[in-house]
CSV table of C-alpha atoms and ligand atoms in Angstrom, one decimal:
chain,number,residue,atom,x,y,z
U,734,MET,CA,59.6,-34.0,59.5
U,735,ASP,CA,59.1,-37.6,57.8
U,736,LEU,CA,60.9,-37.9,54.6
U,737,TYR,CA,59.5,-39.6,51.3
U,738,ARG,CA,61.7,-40.4,48.6
U,739,PRO,CA,59.5,-41.8,45.6
U,740,GLU,CA,61.4,-43.7,42.8
U,741,ARG,CA,58.7,-42.7,40.1
U,742,ALA,CA,56.6,-39.7,39.5
U,743,ALA,CA,53.4,-41.9,39.8
U,744,GLU,CA,54.0,-42.3,43.5
U,745,LEU,CA,53.7,-38.7,44.1
U,746,SER,CA,49.9,-38.8,43.9
U,747,ARG,CA,50.0,-41.8,46.2
U,748,VAL,CA,51.9,-40.0,48.9
U,749,LEU,CA,49.5,-37.3,48.6
U,750,GLU,CA,46.5,-39.5,48.9
U,751,VAL,CA,47.4,-41.2,52.3
U,752,GLU,CA,46.6,-39.5,55.4
U,753,THR,CA,45.6,-36.1,54.1
U,754,ASP,CA,45.7,-34.2,57.4
U,755,HIS,CA,49.6,-34.1,57.3
U,756,PRO,CA,51.1,-31.1,55.6
U,757,VAL,CA,53.7,-31.8,52.8
U,758,ILE,CA,56.5,-29.7,51.1
U,759,ALA,CA,58.6,-30.8,48.0
U,760,ARG,CA,62.5,-30.9,48.2
U,761,GLY,CA,64.9,-31.1,45.8
U,762,GLY,CA,68.5,-31.0,46.5
U,763,GLY,CA,68.1,-29.1,49.7
U,764,ARG,CA,70.0,-26.3,48.5
U,765,ALA,CA,67.9,-23.4,49.5
U,766,TYR,CA,69.6,-21.6,52.5
U,767,GLY,CA,66.6,-21.3,54.9
U,768,ASP,CA,63.4,-23.5,55.8
U,769,ALA,CA,61.8,-23.3,52.2
U,770,ALA,CA,61.8,-27.0,52.1
U,771,LEU,CA,61.7,-27.8,55.7
U,772,LEU,CA,58.4,-28.6,57.8
U,773,ASP,CA,58.2,-29.3,61.3
U,774,GLY,CA,55.8,-32.1,62.1
U,775,GLY,CA,54.9,-32.4,58.1
U,776,ARG,CA,56.0,-34.4,55.3
U,777,GLY,CA,59.1,-33.8,52.9
U,778,VAL,CA,58.8,-35.3,49.5
U,779,ILE,CA,62.4,-35.6,48.2
U,780,ALA,CA,62.2,-35.6,44.4
U,781,ARG,CA,65.8,-36.3,44.1
U,782,ARG,CA,65.2,-39.9,42.5
U,783,LEU,CA,62.8,-38.6,40.0
U,784,ASP,CA,66.0,-37.5,37.7
U,785,ARG,CA,65.0,-39.1,34.4
U,786,ILE,CA,65.2,-37.1,31.0
U,787,LEU,CA,62.2,-38.0,29.3
U,788,ALA,CA,62.3,-36.5,25.9
U,789,PHE,CA,64.8,-34.4,24.0
U,790,ASP,CA,64.4,-32.8,20.6
U,791,ALA,CA,68.0,-32.1,19.1
U,792,SER,CA,66.4,-29.7,16.4
U,793,THR,CA,65.0,-27.2,19.0
U,794,GLY,CA,66.7,-28.0,22.3
U,795,ASP,CA,63.0,-28.8,23.7
U,796,VAL,CA,63.7,-31.2,26.7
U,797,VAL,CA,61.3,-33.0,29.3
U,798,VAL,CA,62.6,-33.7,32.6
U,799,GLU,CA,61.7,-35.0,35.8
U,800,PRO,CA,62.0,-32.7,38.8
U,801,GLY,CA,65.1,-34.1,40.7
U,802,ILE,CA,67.4,-33.8,38.0
U,803,SER,CA,70.3,-31.8,39.0
U,804,PHE,CA,72.0,-28.8,37.1
U,805,ALA,CA,75.4,-30.8,37.3
U,806,ASP,CA,73.7,-33.8,35.7
U,807,MET,CA,72.3,-31.6,33.0
U,808,ILE,CA,75.8,-30.1,32.3
U,809,GLU,CA,77.3,-33.5,32.2
U,810,ILE,CA,74.7,-34.9,29.8
U,811,PHE,CA,74.0,-32.1,27.6
U,812,LEU,CA,77.1,-29.9,27.4
U,813,PRO,CA,79.2,-32.6,25.2
U,814,ARG,CA,76.2,-32.6,22.9
U,815,GLY,CA,76.4,-28.7,22.4
U,816,TRP,CA,73.4,-27.9,24.7
U,817,MET,CA,73.1,-25.9,27.9
U,818,VAL,CA,70.3,-25.0,30.6
U,819,PRO,CA,70.0,-21.5,29.7
U,820,VAL,CA,69.9,-20.3,33.3
U,821,SER,CA,71.8,-22.0,36.2
U,822,PRO,CA,72.0,-20.8,40.0
U,823,GLY,CA,75.4,-20.7,41.7
U,824,THR,CA,75.5,-24.6,42.5
U,825,GLY,CA,75.2,-27.6,40.2
U,826,PHE,CA,73.6,-29.5,43.2
U,827,ALA,CA,70.2,-27.5,42.7
U,828,THR,CA,67.5,-29.5,41.0
U,829,ILE,CA,65.4,-28.3,37.9
U,830,GLY,CA,62.4,-28.7,40.4
U,831,GLY,CA,63.7,-26.4,42.9
U,832,ALA,CA,64.9,-23.9,40.1
U,833,VAL,CA,61.4,-23.6,38.9
U,834,ALA,CA,60.1,-23.4,42.4
U,835,CYS,CA,62.4,-20.5,43.5
U,836,ASP,CA,62.5,-19.2,39.9
U,837,VAL,CA,66.3,-19.0,40.1
U,838,HIS,CA,68.4,-16.6,38.4
U,839,GLY,CA,72.1,-16.8,37.1
U,840,LYS,CA,75.2,-14.6,36.1
U,841,ASN,CA,73.5,-13.8,32.8
U,842,HIS,CA,70.1,-12.5,34.0
U,843,ASP,CA,70.3,-9.4,31.8
U,844,ARG,CA,70.7,-11.5,28.6
U,845,ARG,CA,68.4,-14.5,29.7
U,846,GLY,CA,66.2,-13.9,32.4
U,847,SER,CA,65.2,-16.2,35.4
U,848,PHE,CA,64.7,-20.0,34.9
U,849,GLY,CA,61.0,-19.7,34.7
U,850,ASP,CA,61.1,-17.6,31.8
U,851,HIS,CA,62.3,-20.9,29.7
U,852,VAL,CA,59.5,-23.0,31.0
U,853,ALA,CA,56.9,-24.3,28.5
U,854,TRP,CA,54.9,-26.2,30.8
U,855,ILE,CA,54.9,-28.0,34.3
U,856,ASP,CA,53.0,-31.3,35.4
U,857,LEU,CA,51.8,-30.4,39.0
U,858,VAL,CA,50.5,-32.9,41.4
U,859,ASP,CA,48.2,-30.9,43.7
U,860,ALA,CA,46.8,-31.6,47.0
U,861,ALA,CA,44.4,-33.9,46.3
U,862,GLY,CA,46.9,-35.9,44.5
U,863,SER,CA,45.7,-35.0,40.9
U,864,GLU,CA,48.2,-34.4,38.5
U,865,ARG,CA,47.6,-31.6,35.8
U,866,ARG,CA,49.5,-29.9,33.1
U,867,ILE,CA,49.8,-25.9,33.6
U,868,SER,CA,51.3,-23.3,30.9
U,869,PRO,CA,51.0,-19.8,29.8
U,870,HIS,CA,47.9,-21.0,28.1
U,871,ASP,CA,46.4,-23.8,30.4
U,872,ASP,CA,45.7,-22.1,33.5
U,873,PRO,CA,48.0,-19.2,33.2
U,874,VAL,CA,47.2,-18.0,36.7
U,875,LEU,CA,48.3,-21.2,38.5
U,876,PHE,CA,51.4,-21.5,36.3
U,877,ALA,CA,52.4,-17.7,37.3
U,878,ALA,CA,51.8,-19.0,41.1
U,879,THR,CA,54.1,-22.2,40.6
U,880,ILE,CA,57.0,-20.5,39.2
U,881,GLY,CA,58.9,-19.0,42.0
U,882,GLY,CA,56.1,-20.3,44.2
U,883,MET,CA,58.2,-22.1,46.7
U,884,GLY,CA,56.7,-25.4,46.4
U,885,LEU,CA,53.2,-24.1,47.7
U,886,THR,CA,51.1,-24.9,45.1
U,887,GLY,CA,52.1,-28.5,44.9
U,888,ILE,CA,54.6,-30.9,43.6
U,889,ILE,CA,56.4,-30.5,40.3
U,890,ALA,CA,56.5,-33.9,38.6
U,891,ARG,CA,57.6,-32.9,35.3
U,892,ILE,CA,58.9,-29.7,33.3
U,893,GLY,CA,58.9,-29.0,29.7
U,894,PHE,CA,61.6,-26.2,28.8
U,895,ARG,CA,64.3,-25.3,26.0
U,896,LEU,CA,68.1,-25.7,26.2
U,897,VAL,CA,70.3,-23.3,24.6
U,898,PRO,CA,72.9,-24.3,22.0
U,899,VAL,CA,76.5,-23.8,22.9
U,900,ALA,CA,79.7,-24.1,20.7
U,901,GLY,CA,81.7,-25.9,23.4
U,902,ALA,CA,82.5,-26.4,27.3
U,903,ALA,CA,84.9,-23.7,27.8
U,904,ILE,CA,84.6,-20.1,28.6
U,905,GLU,CA,86.8,-17.1,28.7
U,906,VAL,CA,86.6,-15.2,31.9
U,907,ARG,CA,87.9,-11.6,32.3
U,908,HIS,CA,88.7,-10.9,36.0
U,909,GLN,CA,89.0,-7.3,36.6
U,910,PRO,CA,89.7,-5.5,39.8
U,911,VAL,CA,87.3,-2.5,40.7
U,912,ARG,CA,88.6,0.0,43.3
U,913,ASP,CA,85.1,1.3,44.8
U,914,LEU,CA,81.4,0.9,44.8
U,915,ASP,CA,81.0,3.3,42.3
U,916,ALA,CA,83.5,1.7,39.6
U,917,HIS,CA,81.8,-1.7,40.7
U,918,LEU,CA,78.5,-0.8,39.8
U,919,ALA,CA,79.5,0.9,36.7
U,920,ALA,CA,81.5,-2.3,35.5
U,921,LEU,CA,78.3,-4.2,36.0
U,922,PHE,CA,75.8,-1.9,34.6
U,923,ALA,CA,78.0,-1.2,31.5
U,924,SER,CA,78.5,-5.3,31.2
U,925,ARG,CA,74.6,-5.6,30.7
U,926,GLU,CA,75.2,-4.3,26.9
U,927,THR,CA,78.4,-6.0,26.6
U,928,HIS,CA,78.8,-9.4,28.0
U,929,ALA,CA,76.6,-12.5,28.4
U,930,TYR,CA,78.0,-13.3,32.0
U,931,SER,CA,78.7,-10.9,34.7
U,932,VAL,CA,79.4,-11.0,38.5
U,933,GLY,CA,81.2,-8.9,41.2
U,934,TRP,CA,82.9,-10.1,44.2
U,935,ILE,CA,82.9,-7.8,46.9
U,936,ASP,CA,85.5,-7.0,49.9
U,937,ALA,CA,82.8,-6.4,52.3
U,938,LEU,CA,85.2,-5.6,55.0
U,939,ALA,CA,86.5,-2.6,53.1
U,940,THR,CA,85.5,0.9,54.2
U,941,GLY,CA,86.1,4.4,53.6
U,942,SER,CA,87.1,5.1,49.7
U,943,ALA,CA,87.7,1.3,49.4
U,944,LEU,CA,84.0,0.5,50.2
U,945,GLY,CA,82.6,-1.8,47.5
U,946,ARG,CA,85.9,-2.6,46.2
U,947,GLY,CA,86.3,-6.2,44.5
U,948,ILE,CA,86.6,-8.1,41.2
U,949,VAL,CA,84.2,-8.2,38.4
U,950,GLU,CA,84.2,-11.5,36.3
U,951,LEU,CA,82.9,-10.9,32.7
U,952,ALA,CA,82.5,-13.4,30.2
U,953,GLN,CA,80.7,-14.3,26.7
U,954,GLU,CA,79.0,-17.3,25.8
U,955,PRO,CA,80.9,-20.5,25.9
U,956,ILE,CA,83.3,-21.3,23.2
U,957,ASP,CA,84.8,-24.4,21.1
U,958,ALA,CA,88.1,-24.9,23.0
U,959,VAL,CA,89.6,-27.3,25.2
U,960,PRO,CA,88.9,-26.1,28.8
U,961,PRO,CA,91.3,-27.1,31.7
U,962,ASN,CA,90.2,-30.0,33.5
U,963,ARG,CA,88.2,-29.1,36.6
U,964,PRO,CA,90.2,-30.0,39.8
U,965,ARG,CA,88.9,-32.7,42.0
U,966,PRO,CA,86.3,-31.4,44.4
U,967,GLN,CA,87.9,-31.2,48.0
U,968,ARG,CA,85.7,-31.8,51.0
U,969,VAL,CA,85.7,-29.8,54.5
U,970,PRO,CA,86.0,-32.8,56.7
U,971,ILE,CA,84.8,-31.4,60.1
U,972,ASP,CA,82.6,-28.7,61.4
U,973,ALA,CA,85.2,-25.9,61.8
U,974,PRO,CA,85.4,-24.3,65.6
U,975,GLY,CA,83.6,-21.0,65.7
U,976,PHE,CA,86.6,-19.0,66.2
U,977,ILE,CA,87.7,-19.8,62.9
U,978,MET,CA,85.5,-17.2,61.0
U,979,ASN,CA,86.4,-13.7,62.3
U,980,ARG,CA,86.9,-10.6,60.7
U,981,HIS,CA,90.8,-11.2,60.8
U,982,THR,CA,90.5,-14.5,58.8
U,983,ILE,CA,88.0,-13.1,56.4
U,984,ARG,CA,90.0,-10.0,55.7
U,985,LEU,CA,93.0,-12.5,55.0
U,986,PHE,CA,91.0,-14.4,52.7
U,987,ASN,CA,89.7,-11.4,50.8
U,988,ARG,CA,93.3,-10.1,50.4
U,989,PHE,CA,94.5,-13.5,49.2
U,990,TYR,CA,91.5,-13.6,46.6
U,991,ALA,CA,92.4,-10.0,45.4
U,992,ALA,CA,96.0,-11.0,45.0
U,993,ARG,CA,95.5,-13.9,42.9
U,994,ILE,CA,94.0,-11.5,40.2
U,995,GLY,CA,96.7,-8.9,40.4
U,996,PRO,CA,96.3,-5.1,40.0
U,997,GLY,CA,95.9,-5.4,36.0
U,998,GLY,CA,93.3,-8.2,36.1
U,999,ARG,CA,93.6,-11.3,34.1
U,1000,THR,CA,91.7,-13.3,31.6
U,1001,ARG,CA,91.5,-17.0,31.6
U,1002,CYS,CA,89.7,-20.1,30.1
U,1003,GLU,CA,87.7,-22.2,32.5
U,1004,HIS,CA,85.4,-25.1,32.2
U,1005,VAL,CA,81.7,-23.8,32.2
U,1006,GLY,CA,80.8,-26.0,35.0
U,1007,ALA,CA,83.7,-24.4,37.2
U,1008,PHE,CA,82.7,-20.9,36.2
U,1009,LEU,CA,78.9,-21.4,36.9
U,1010,TYR,CA,79.4,-23.4,40.2
U,1011,PRO,CA,82.7,-22.1,41.9
U,1012,LEU,CA,81.7,-23.4,45.3
U,1013,ASP,CA,81.0,-27.0,44.1
U,1014,ALA,CA,84.6,-27.5,44.1
U,1015,LEU,CA,84.7,-27.4,48.0
U,1016,HIS,CA,82.1,-29.9,49.2
U,1017,ASP,CA,80.4,-29.3,52.5
U,1018,TRP,CA,81.6,-25.6,52.5
U,1019,ASN,CA,79.2,-24.7,54.9
U,1020,ARG,CA,81.1,-26.6,57.4
U,1021,ILE,CA,83.5,-23.8,57.5
U,1022,TYR,CA,81.0,-21.8,59.6
U,1023,GLY,CA,80.9,-24.6,62.4
U,1024,ARG,CA,78.1,-26.2,64.2
U,1025,ARG,CA,76.1,-22.9,64.5
U,1026,GLY,CA,76.1,-22.4,60.8
U,1027,PHE,CA,75.1,-18.8,59.2
U,1028,HIS,CA,72.4,-16.9,57.7
U,1029,GLN,CA,72.7,-15.8,54.2
U,1030,PHE,CA,71.0,-12.3,53.1
U,1031,GLN,CA,70.2,-11.9,49.4
U,1032,CYS,CA,68.2,-8.7,48.4
U,1033,VAL,CA,67.6,-6.9,44.9
U,1034,VAL,CA,66.9,-3.2,44.5
U,1035,PRO,CA,65.9,-1.2,41.6
U,1036,ASP,CA,68.4,0.5,39.4
U,1037,SER,CA,67.7,3.9,40.5
U,1038,GLU,CA,68.4,2.8,44.2
U,1039,ALA,CA,71.1,0.7,43.6
U,1040,PRO,CA,74.1,3.1,44.5
U,1041,ARG,CA,72.4,4.4,47.5
U,1042,ALA,CA,71.1,1.4,48.7
U,1043,MET,CA,74.4,-0.6,48.2
U,1044,ARG,CA,76.3,1.9,50.0
U,1045,GLN,CA,74.0,1.9,52.9
U,1046,LEU,CA,74.0,-2.0,53.2
U,1047,LEU,CA,77.7,-2.0,52.7
U,1048,GLU,CA,78.5,0.7,55.4
U,1049,THR,CA,76.0,-1.0,57.7
U,1050,ILE,CA,78.0,-4.5,57.2
U,1051,ALA,CA,81.5,-3.0,57.5
U,1052,ALA,CA,80.7,-1.0,60.5
U,1053,ALA,CA,79.3,-4.3,62.4
U,1054,GLY,CA,82.5,-6.1,61.1
U,1055,ARG,CA,80.2,-9.1,60.4
U,1056,ALA,CA,81.0,-9.6,56.6
U,1057,SER,CA,81.6,-13.0,55.2
U,1058,PHE,CA,84.1,-13.7,52.4
U,1059,LEU,CA,81.5,-14.5,49.9
U,1060,ALA,CA,79.5,-11.3,48.8
U,1061,VAL,CA,78.3,-11.4,45.7
U,1062,LEU,CA,77.0,-8.2,43.5
U,1063,LYS,CA,74.9,-9.0,40.1
U,1064,THR,CA,72.8,-7.0,37.9
U,1065,LEU,CA,69.2,-8.3,37.0
U,1066,GLY,CA,67.7,-7.5,33.9
U,1067,SER,CA,63.6,-7.8,34.3
U,1068,SER,CA,61.0,-9.1,36.5
U,1069,GLY,CA,60.3,-13.0,36.5
U,1070,ARG,CA,56.9,-14.5,35.3
U,1071,GLY,CA,55.9,-15.8,38.8
U,1072,MET,CA,53.7,-13.8,41.2
U,1073,MET,CA,56.5,-14.5,43.9
U,1074,SER,CA,59.5,-14.2,41.5
U,1075,PHE,CA,62.6,-12.5,43.0
U,1076,ALA,CA,63.8,-10.8,40.3
U,1077,MET,CA,63.3,-7.2,39.2
U,1078,ARG,CA,65.6,-4.9,37.1
U,1079,GLY,CA,68.2,-3.8,39.4
U,1080,ALA,CA,71.2,-5.0,41.2
U,1081,THR,CA,71.3,-7.9,43.7
U,1082,LEU,CA,73.9,-8.0,46.8
U,1083,ALA,CA,74.4,-11.6,48.6
U,1084,LEU,CA,76.3,-12.4,51.4
U,1085,ASP,CA,76.7,-15.1,54.4
U,1086,PHE,CA,77.0,-13.8,58.1
U,1087,PRO,CA,78.3,-16.7,60.6
U,1088,ASN,CA,75.4,-17.3,63.0
U,1089,ALA,CA,77.0,-15.5,66.0
U,1090,PRO,CA,74.7,-13.7,68.8
U,1091,GLY,CA,72.7,-10.8,67.2
U,1092,ALA,CA,73.2,-12.2,63.7
U,1093,ILE,CA,69.2,-12.5,63.2
U,1094,ASP,CA,68.5,-9.1,64.3
U,1095,PHE,CA,71.5,-7.7,62.2
U,1096,VAL,CA,70.2,-9.4,59.0
U,1097,ARG,CA,66.7,-8.0,59.8
U,1098,ARG,CA,68.3,-4.6,59.5
U,1099,LEU,CA,69.7,-5.3,56.3
U,1100,ASN,CA,66.2,-6.5,55.0
U,1101,ARG,CA,64.6,-3.5,56.3
U,1102,ILE,CA,67.3,-1.5,54.1
U,1103,ALA,CA,66.4,-3.3,51.3
U,1104,ARG,CA,62.6,-2.8,51.7
U,1105,ASP,CA,63.3,1.0,52.3
U,1106,HIS,CA,64.8,1.2,49.1
U,1107,GLY,CA,61.8,-0.7,47.2
U,1108,GLY,CA,63.8,-3.8,46.9
U,1109,ARG,CA,63.1,-7.4,48.1
U,1110,VAL,CA,64.7,-10.2,49.9
U,1111,TYR,CA,65.1,-13.6,48.0
U,1112,LEU,CA,63.0,-16.3,49.5
U,1113,ALA,CA,65.7,-19.3,48.5
U,1114,LYS,CA,68.2,-17.7,50.5
U,1115,ASP,CA,66.2,-16.3,53.4
U,1116,SER,CA,65.9,-17.4,57.0
U,1117,THR,CA,65.2,-14.3,58.8
U,1118,LEU,CA,62.7,-12.2,57.0
U,1119,GLU,CA,59.4,-11.3,59.0
U,1120,ALA,CA,56.0,-11.1,57.8
U,1121,ASP,CA,55.3,-7.6,57.4
U,1122,ASP,CA,58.6,-6.9,55.6
U,1123,PHE,CA,57.6,-9.6,53.1
U,1124,ARG,CA,54.4,-8.6,52.3
U,1125,ALA,CA,55.8,-4.9,51.5
U,1126,MET,CA,58.3,-6.5,49.3
U,1127,TYR,CA,56.0,-9.0,47.6
U,1128,PRO,CA,52.9,-7.0,46.3
U,1129,GLU,CA,51.4,-9.8,44.7
U,1130,ILE,CA,51.2,-12.0,47.8
U,1131,PRO,CA,47.2,-11.7,48.1
U,1132,ARG,CA,46.7,-12.8,44.6
U,1133,PHE,CA,49.2,-15.9,45.3
U,1134,GLU,CA,47.1,-16.4,48.4
U,1135,SER,CA,43.8,-16.7,46.6
U,1136,VAL,CA,45.4,-19.2,44.0
U,1137,LEU,CA,46.3,-21.3,47.0
U,1138,GLU,CA,43.1,-21.1,48.3
U,1139,ARG,CA,41.7,-22.3,45.0
U,1140,ILE,CA,44.2,-25.0,44.6
U,1141,ASP,CA,44.7,-26.2,47.9
U,1142,PRO,CA,41.6,-25.5,50.1
U,1143,THR,CA,42.6,-27.7,53.2
U,1144,ARG,CA,46.2,-25.7,53.1
U,1145,ARG,CA,47.9,-29.0,52.7
U,1146,PHE,CA,51.1,-27.6,51.3
U,1147,CYS,CA,53.2,-25.5,53.6
U,1148,SER,CA,56.8,-25.0,54.9
U,1149,GLY,CA,58.9,-23.5,57.5
U,1150,LEU,CA,59.1,-20.6,55.4
U,1151,SER,CA,55.3,-20.2,54.6
U,1152,ARG,CA,54.6,-20.7,58.4
U,1153,ARG,CA,57.2,-17.6,59.4
U,1154,LEU,CA,56.2,-15.6,56.6
U,1155,ALA,CA,52.5,-16.1,57.5
U,1156,ILE,CA,51.4,-17.0,54.0
U,1157,ARG,CA,47.9,-17.6,54.4
U,1158,HIS,CA,47.8,-17.2,57.9
U,1159,ALA,CA,47.5,-13.3,58.0
U,1160,GLY,CA,43.9,-13.6,56.3
U,1161,VAL,CA,43.5,-14.0,52.6
U,1162,ARG,CA,42.4,-11.2,50.6
U,1163,SER,CA,41.4,-12.1,47.2
O,829,LIG,C1,76.1,-22.4,46.8
O,829,LIG,C2,74.8,-21.9,46.2
O,829,LIG,C3,74.6,-20.8,45.3
O,829,LIG,C4,73.2,-20.4,44.9
O,829,LIG,N1,73.3,-19.6,43.9
O,829,LIG,C5,72.0,-19.3,43.4
O,829,LIG,C6,72.1,-18.4,42.3
O,829,LIG,O1,73.3,-17.7,41.8
O,829,LIG,N2,70.7,-17.8,41.8
O,829,LIG,C7,69.8,-18.5,42.5
O,829,LIG,O2,68.7,-18.1,42.0
O,829,LIG,N3,69.8,-19.2,43.7
O,829,LIG,C8,71.0,-19.6,44.0
O,829,LIG,N4,70.9,-20.6,45.1
O,829,LIG,C9,69.6,-21.0,45.6
O,829,LIG,C10,69.2,-22.2,44.9
O,829,LIG,O3,69.5,-22.3,43.5
O,829,LIG,C11,67.7,-22.5,45.1
O,829,LIG,O4,67.5,-22.4,46.7
O,829,LIG,C12,67.1,-23.8,44.7
O,829,LIG,O5,65.9,-23.7,44.4
O,829,LIG,C13,67.8,-24.9,44.9
O,829,LIG,O6,67.2,-26.0,44.4
O,829,LIG,P1,67.2,-27.3,45.2
O,829,LIG,O7,66.9,-28.3,44.3
O,829,LIG,O8,67.9,-27.5,46.1
O,829,LIG,O9,65.6,-27.1,46.1
O,829,LIG,P2,65.3,-27.2,47.7
O,829,LIG,O10,66.4,-26.3,48.4
O,829,LIG,O11,65.2,-28.5,48.1
O,829,LIG,O12,64.0,-26.4,47.7
O,829,LIG,C14,63.7,-25.2,47.2
O,829,LIG,C15,62.4,-24.8,47.3
O,829,LIG,O13,62.1,-25.5,46.0
O,829,LIG,C16,60.7,-26.1,46.4
O,829,LIG,N5,61.0,-27.5,45.4
O,829,LIG,C17,61.9,-28.1,45.2
O,829,LIG,N6,61.5,-29.3,44.6
O,829,LIG,C18,60.4,-29.1,44.1
O,829,LIG,C19,59.3,-30.0,43.4
O,829,LIG,N7,59.9,-30.9,42.6
O,829,LIG,N8,58.1,-29.4,43.4
O,829,LIG,C20,57.7,-28.4,44.1
O,829,LIG,N9,58.7,-27.7,44.4
O,829,LIG,C21,59.8,-27.9,44.7
O,829,LIG,C22,60.9,-26.6,47.9
O,829,LIG,O14,59.4,-26.8,48.3
O,829,LIG,C23,61.6,-25.2,48.5
O,829,LIG,O15,60.4,-24.5,48.4
O,829,LIG,C24,72.3,-21.1,45.6
O,829,LIG,C25,72.4,-22.0,46.5
O,829,LIG,C26,73.4,-22.3,46.8
O,829,LIG,C27,73.8,-23.4,48.0
C-alpha cells in the first residue's frame, strides 16, 4: 500500500484527482484492530497531520476540527478549559475522523450514545476529489452512510460537533468485585440508571460457578478535584516470545488484577485520561502478543439475549483455554445513527486472542454465536468475520451499498475489510 500524509485538507482532493484507477482508503491513528484502514495494492491517506482545531464556541461547546486530531490531544487542550469530547473510545491514539468512521462508543454509551450522535456535520471529499458538506439536513442518507461507514464513502476532511462541559479533570471510580456472570450483568444493567460510566473486566478463564466473575468499574461525571498525576507511560520494548502468552500467565495476571481491588472493592480518584484510556499507559502493548499478534473479538447482543449469549461465549472461551487478559463487558444504550453503526441496545463483550494455530476458526465460532443471538461483530475490531455472517448482522448493508454506488460509481474507496466482507462485490441490491 502506498501512503500519503497530507499536511493540509486541500491536498486531499489532489490525492484523489491523480491516477484515478488506484483504490484509496483513509487512515487515522491506525487503531482499528483489523484491516479497516489497510489496502493491499492501493493508497492509504493518513489524516494524522490534519490535526487543527478550526473553531470553538465557548458558549455552546461547538467545535470544528480536522479529522486527524487525536482524543489525547482533545483531552489535553479542552479538559483544562472545562470541556470534554462527549464519547471516547478506550484509546487516546484514535482520531476524531476514525471515531466518526467507526461511530465509536465509550464507557458511557447508555448516557451519551455513540460518537456520531454528537456530530452536526461532516465535510467529505468524495471519489472525484469534490468536497461536500453533509449533515442530517443536507444529504441525510450520505450522512448516515458516513457515520460508521468505515471510510468507504470518502475522506472526512472536517467535523463539526459539540463538546460537553465538565467540572474538572478528576473522576471518582468505584471498583466492585462481582462473583459470577449473573451478578456482573445485573450490576452493569443497574448502572444504566445510576452512573454515567460503567465497564466490567471479566476473568475469561473462570469456569463453573465462577464463570463471568470480574470487576465492575462505575463512575459519575468528572469532578473539580486535583487528580493524581498520570504515571509516565511505559513501553514494551520487544516482541515477546510466543510462549509468554499462555493460560497460566493469563490466569496469574487475572488473579493479580483481582487481588489489587480486594474482596470489598475500593473507590479511588483517577485522572479522566487514565480512566478513559487505561491501555495508553503501556505503549506498544500489542507486542506482548509477539510477532504473530492477536485477533480481537467484540460483539454486541440485545439485552434479552445477553445472559444466554454471554454464558455461551464465555463457556466456549473458557473450555478452549484461549482467553486473553483483557475481557471487557459493557452495556450499550441504543442504536447508532449510521447504517453500519455497531451499537444496539444490549451488552457487548470484547477480548483478545493470541494468533495461535486455530485462532481464526475459533473467533469465527464466536462470531456465529453472536449472530445466532441476534447480535453483531464490531467492524473496527474485526479481522475474521465472513461475508455471510456480516450480511446477517448488518441488515442495512444493501442500502449502504446503494449509497456507495451513487457517491463512488467507480468503486475508488475500498479496504482490506470491504474486500473481505465483499461489500459491493456480492451484487448490489438497491
Ligand atoms: C486499546 C484500544 C481500545 C479501543 N477501545 C474502543 C472503545 O472503547 N470503543 C470503540 O468504539 N472503539 C474502540 N477501539 C477502536 C478504535 O476506537 C476505532 O478503531 C477508531 O476508529 C480508531 O481510530 P483511528 O483514528 O485509529 O482510525 P484507523 O484505525 O486509522 O481507521 C479506522 C477506520 O476509520 C476510517 N477513517 C479514519 N480516518 C478517516 C477519515 N479522515 N476519513 C474517512 N475515514 C477515516 C478508516 O478508513 C478505517 O475504516 C479501541 C482501539 C484500541 C486500540
